[in-house]
Backbone as CSV, one residue per row, in Angstrom:
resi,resn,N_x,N_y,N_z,CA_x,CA_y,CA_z,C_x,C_y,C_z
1,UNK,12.567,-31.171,-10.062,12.113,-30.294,-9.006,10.598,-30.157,-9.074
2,UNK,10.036,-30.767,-8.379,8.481,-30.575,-8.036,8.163,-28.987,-7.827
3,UNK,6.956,-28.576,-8.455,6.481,-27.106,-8.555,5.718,-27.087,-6.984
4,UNK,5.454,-25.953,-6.674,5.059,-25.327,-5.442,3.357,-25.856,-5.617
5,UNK,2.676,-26.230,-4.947,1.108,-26.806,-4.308,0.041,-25.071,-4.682
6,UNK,-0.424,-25.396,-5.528,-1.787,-24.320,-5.770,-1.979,-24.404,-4.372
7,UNK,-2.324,-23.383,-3.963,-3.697,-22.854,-3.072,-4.960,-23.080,-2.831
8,UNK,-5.354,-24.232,-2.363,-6.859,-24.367,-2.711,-7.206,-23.438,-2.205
9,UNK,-8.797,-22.718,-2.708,-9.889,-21.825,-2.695,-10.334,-22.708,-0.942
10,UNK,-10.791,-22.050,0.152,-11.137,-22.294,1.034,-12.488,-21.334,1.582
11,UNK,-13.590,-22.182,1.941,-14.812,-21.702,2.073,-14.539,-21.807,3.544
12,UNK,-15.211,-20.525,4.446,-15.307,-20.847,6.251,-16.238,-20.507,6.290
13,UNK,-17.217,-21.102,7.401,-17.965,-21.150,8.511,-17.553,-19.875,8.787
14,UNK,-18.371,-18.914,9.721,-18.061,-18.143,10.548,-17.295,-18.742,11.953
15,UNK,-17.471,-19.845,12.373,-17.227,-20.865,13.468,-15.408,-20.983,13.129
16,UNK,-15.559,-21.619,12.027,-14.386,-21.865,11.085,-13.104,-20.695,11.289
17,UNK,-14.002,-19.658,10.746,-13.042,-18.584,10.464,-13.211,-17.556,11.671
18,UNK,-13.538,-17.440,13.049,-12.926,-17.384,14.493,-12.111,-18.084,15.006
19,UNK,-12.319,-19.221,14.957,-11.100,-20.214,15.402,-9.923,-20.088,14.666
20,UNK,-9.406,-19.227,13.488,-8.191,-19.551,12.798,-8.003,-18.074,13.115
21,UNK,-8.439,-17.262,13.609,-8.109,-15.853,14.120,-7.219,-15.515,14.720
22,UNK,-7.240,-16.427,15.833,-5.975,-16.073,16.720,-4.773,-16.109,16.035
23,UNK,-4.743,-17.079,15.528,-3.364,-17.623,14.650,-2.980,-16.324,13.591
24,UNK,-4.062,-15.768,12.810,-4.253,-14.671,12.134,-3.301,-13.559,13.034
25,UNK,-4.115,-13.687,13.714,-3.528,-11.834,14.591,-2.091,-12.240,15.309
26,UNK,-1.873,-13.563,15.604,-0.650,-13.417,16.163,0.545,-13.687,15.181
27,UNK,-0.230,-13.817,13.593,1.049,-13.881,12.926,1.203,-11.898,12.181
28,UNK,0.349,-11.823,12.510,0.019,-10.435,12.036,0.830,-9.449,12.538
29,UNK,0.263,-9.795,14.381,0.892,-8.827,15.300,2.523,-9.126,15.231
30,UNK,3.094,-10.340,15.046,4.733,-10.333,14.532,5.275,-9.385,13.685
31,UNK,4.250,-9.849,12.309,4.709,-8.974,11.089,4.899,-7.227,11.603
32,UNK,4.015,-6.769,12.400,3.826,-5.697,12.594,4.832,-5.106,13.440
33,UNK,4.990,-5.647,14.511,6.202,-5.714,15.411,7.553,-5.659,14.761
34,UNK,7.758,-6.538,13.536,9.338,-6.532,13.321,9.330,-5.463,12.143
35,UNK,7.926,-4.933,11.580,7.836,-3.626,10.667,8.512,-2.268,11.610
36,UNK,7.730,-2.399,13.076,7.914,-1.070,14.069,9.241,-0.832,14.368
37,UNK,9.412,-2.263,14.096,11.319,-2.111,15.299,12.282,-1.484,13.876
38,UNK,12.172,-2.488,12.824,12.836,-2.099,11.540,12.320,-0.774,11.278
39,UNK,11.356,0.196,11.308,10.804,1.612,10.920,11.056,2.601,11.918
40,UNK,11.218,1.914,12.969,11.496,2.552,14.151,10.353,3.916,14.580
41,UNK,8.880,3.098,13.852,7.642,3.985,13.891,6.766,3.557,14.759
42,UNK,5.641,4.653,15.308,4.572,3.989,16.142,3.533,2.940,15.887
43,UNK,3.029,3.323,14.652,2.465,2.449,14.137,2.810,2.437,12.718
44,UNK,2.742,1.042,12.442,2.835,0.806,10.791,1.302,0.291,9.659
45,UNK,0.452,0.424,10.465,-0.781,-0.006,10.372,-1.522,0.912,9.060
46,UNK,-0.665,2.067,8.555,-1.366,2.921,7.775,-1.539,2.753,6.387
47,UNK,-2.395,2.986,5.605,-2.163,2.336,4.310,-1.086,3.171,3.347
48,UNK,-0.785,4.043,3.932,0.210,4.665,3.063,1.628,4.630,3.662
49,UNK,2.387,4.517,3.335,3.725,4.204,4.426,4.919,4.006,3.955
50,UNK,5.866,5.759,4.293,6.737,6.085,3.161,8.134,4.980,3.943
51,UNK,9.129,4.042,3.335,10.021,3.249,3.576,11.222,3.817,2.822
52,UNK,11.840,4.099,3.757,13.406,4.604,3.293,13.927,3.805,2.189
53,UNK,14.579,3.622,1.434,14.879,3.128,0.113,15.891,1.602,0.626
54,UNK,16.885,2.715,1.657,17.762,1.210,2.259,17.038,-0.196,2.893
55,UNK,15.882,-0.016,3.035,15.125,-0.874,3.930,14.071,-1.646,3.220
56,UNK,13.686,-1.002,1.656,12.785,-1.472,1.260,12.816,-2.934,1.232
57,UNK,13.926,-3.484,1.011,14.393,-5.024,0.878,13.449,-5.929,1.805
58,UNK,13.784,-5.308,3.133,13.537,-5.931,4.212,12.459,-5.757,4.484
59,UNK,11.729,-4.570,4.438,9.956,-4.440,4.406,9.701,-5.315,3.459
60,UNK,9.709,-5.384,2.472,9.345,-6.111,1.538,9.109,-8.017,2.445
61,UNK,10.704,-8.022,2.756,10.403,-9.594,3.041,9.686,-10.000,3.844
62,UNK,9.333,-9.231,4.883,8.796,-9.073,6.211,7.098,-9.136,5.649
63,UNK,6.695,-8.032,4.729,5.358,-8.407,4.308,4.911,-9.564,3.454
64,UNK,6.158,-9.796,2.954,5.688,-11.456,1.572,5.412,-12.499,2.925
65,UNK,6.677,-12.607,3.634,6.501,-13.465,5.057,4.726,-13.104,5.653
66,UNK,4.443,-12.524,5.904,3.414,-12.817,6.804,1.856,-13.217,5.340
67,UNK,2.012,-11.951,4.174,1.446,-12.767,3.193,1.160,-14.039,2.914
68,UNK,2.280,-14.551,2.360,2.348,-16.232,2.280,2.083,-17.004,3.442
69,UNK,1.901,-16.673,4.828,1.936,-17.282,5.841,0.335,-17.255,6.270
70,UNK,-0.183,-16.365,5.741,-1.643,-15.653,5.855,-2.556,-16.925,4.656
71,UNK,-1.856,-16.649,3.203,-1.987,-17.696,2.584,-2.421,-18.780,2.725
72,UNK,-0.923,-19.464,2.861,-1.301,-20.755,3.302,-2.193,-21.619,4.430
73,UNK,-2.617,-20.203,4.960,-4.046,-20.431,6.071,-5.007,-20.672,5.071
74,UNK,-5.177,-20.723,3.662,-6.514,-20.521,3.404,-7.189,-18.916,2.804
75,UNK,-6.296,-18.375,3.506,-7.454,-16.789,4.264,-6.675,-16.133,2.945
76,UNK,-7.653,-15.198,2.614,-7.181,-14.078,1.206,-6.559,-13.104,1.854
77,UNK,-5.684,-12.682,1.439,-4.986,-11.169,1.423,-5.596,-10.163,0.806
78,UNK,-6.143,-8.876,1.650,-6.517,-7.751,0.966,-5.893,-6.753,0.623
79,UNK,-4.639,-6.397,1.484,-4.381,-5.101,1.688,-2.811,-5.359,2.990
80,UNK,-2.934,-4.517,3.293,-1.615,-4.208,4.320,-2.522,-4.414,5.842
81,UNK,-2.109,-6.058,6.528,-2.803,-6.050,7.665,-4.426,-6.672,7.562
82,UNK,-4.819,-6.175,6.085,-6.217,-6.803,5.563,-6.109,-8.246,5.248
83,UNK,-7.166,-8.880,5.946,-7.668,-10.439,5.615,-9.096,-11.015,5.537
84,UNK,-9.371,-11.600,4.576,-10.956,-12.196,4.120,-10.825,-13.427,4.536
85,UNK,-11.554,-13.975,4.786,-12.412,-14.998,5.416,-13.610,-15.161,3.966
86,UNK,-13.233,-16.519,2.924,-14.566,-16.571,1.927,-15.392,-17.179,2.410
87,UNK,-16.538,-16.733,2.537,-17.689,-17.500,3.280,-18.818,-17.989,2.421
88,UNK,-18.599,-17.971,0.981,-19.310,-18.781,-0.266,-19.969,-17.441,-0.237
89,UNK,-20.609,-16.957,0.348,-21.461,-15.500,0.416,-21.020,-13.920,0.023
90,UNK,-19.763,-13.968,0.488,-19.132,-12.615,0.547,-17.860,-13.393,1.625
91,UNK,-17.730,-12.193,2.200,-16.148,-12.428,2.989,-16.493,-12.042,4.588
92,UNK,-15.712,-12.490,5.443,-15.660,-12.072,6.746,-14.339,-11.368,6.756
93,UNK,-14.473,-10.348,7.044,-13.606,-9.625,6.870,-12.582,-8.603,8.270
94,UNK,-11.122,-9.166,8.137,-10.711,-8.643,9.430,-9.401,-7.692,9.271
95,UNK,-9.181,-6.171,10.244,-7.894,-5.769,9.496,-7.109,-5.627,11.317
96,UNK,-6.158,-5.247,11.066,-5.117,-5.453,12.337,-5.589,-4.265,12.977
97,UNK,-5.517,-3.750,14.185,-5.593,-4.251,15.299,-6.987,-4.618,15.903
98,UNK,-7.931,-5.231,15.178,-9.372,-5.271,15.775,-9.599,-6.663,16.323
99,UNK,-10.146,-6.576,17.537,-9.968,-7.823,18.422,-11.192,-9.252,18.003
100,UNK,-11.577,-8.615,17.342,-12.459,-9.881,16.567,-12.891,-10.054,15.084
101,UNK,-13.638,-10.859,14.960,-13.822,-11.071,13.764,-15.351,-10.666,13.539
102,UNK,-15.917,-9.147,13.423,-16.872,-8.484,13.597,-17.687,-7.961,12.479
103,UNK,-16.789,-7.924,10.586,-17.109,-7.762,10.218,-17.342,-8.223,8.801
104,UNK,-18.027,-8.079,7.872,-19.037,-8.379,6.729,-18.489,-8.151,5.840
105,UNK,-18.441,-8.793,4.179,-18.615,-7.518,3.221,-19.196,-8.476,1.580
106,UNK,-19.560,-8.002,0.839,-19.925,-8.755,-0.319,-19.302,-9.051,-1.273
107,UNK,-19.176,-9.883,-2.307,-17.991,-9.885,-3.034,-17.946,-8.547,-3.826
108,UNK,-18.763,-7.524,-4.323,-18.507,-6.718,-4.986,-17.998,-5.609,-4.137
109,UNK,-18.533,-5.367,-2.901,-18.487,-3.906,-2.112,-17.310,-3.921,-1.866
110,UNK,-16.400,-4.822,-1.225,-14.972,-4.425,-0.738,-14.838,-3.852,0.974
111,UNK,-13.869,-3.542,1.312,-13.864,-3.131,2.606,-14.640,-1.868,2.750
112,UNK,-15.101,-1.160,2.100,-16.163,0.158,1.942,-17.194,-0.305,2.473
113,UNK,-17.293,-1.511,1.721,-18.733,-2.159,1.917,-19.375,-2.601,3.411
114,UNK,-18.193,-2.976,4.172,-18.400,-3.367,5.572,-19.395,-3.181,6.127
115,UNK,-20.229,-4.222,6.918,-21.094,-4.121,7.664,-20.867,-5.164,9.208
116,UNK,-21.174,-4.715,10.177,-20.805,-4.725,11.113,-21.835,-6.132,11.300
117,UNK,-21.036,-7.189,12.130,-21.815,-8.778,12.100,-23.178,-8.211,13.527
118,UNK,-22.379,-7.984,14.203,-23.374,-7.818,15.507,-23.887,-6.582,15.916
């Protein structure tokens, strides 16, 4: 049985890492969608987010799914909805529902750190 393919480390362009956005948010906006219907909440977007015990299973799979799917783009996982963009510099940094790819951050600062591209 052949082992699972490392991850290569992936450097973007800002160019780079707009163009793989869409793909980003529309695998995002799924994940999020089948979180709302399964939570039967308005939004699931919050970083704290209490999950009934019967369901944890399925939250669970629902977030590894879009994780690994986020992954294998390349793109780092930060957080719930959070995604980096490594730009050899720091990160481009994007979280759900924001319609572009607008913002900054350094490798040490973190999403605190954010600075706004334009």
């Amino acid at each position: 049985m052949a082992l699972p393919m490392a991850r290569r480390k992936r450097i973007f362009s800002y160019e780079r890492a707009l163009a793989l956005l869409p793909e980003a948010r529309r695998i995002t906006g799924e994940a999020v969608d089948e979180l709302e219907q399964l939570l039967s909440a308005e939004t699931v977007s919050e970083e704290q987010l209490e999950v009934p015990a019967e369901l944890v299973p399925e939250y669970q799979r629902i977030v590894s799914a879009w994780a690994e799917a986020i992954l294998d783009m390349g793109i780092e996982v930060k957080g719930l909805w959070l995604i980096d963009f490594d730009s050899g510099a720091g990160y481009y940094c994007w979280r759900y529902p924001e319609e572009t790819l607008e913002w900054f951050h350094g490798y040490e600062e973190g999403f605190p750190g954010r600075i706004k591209l334009n």
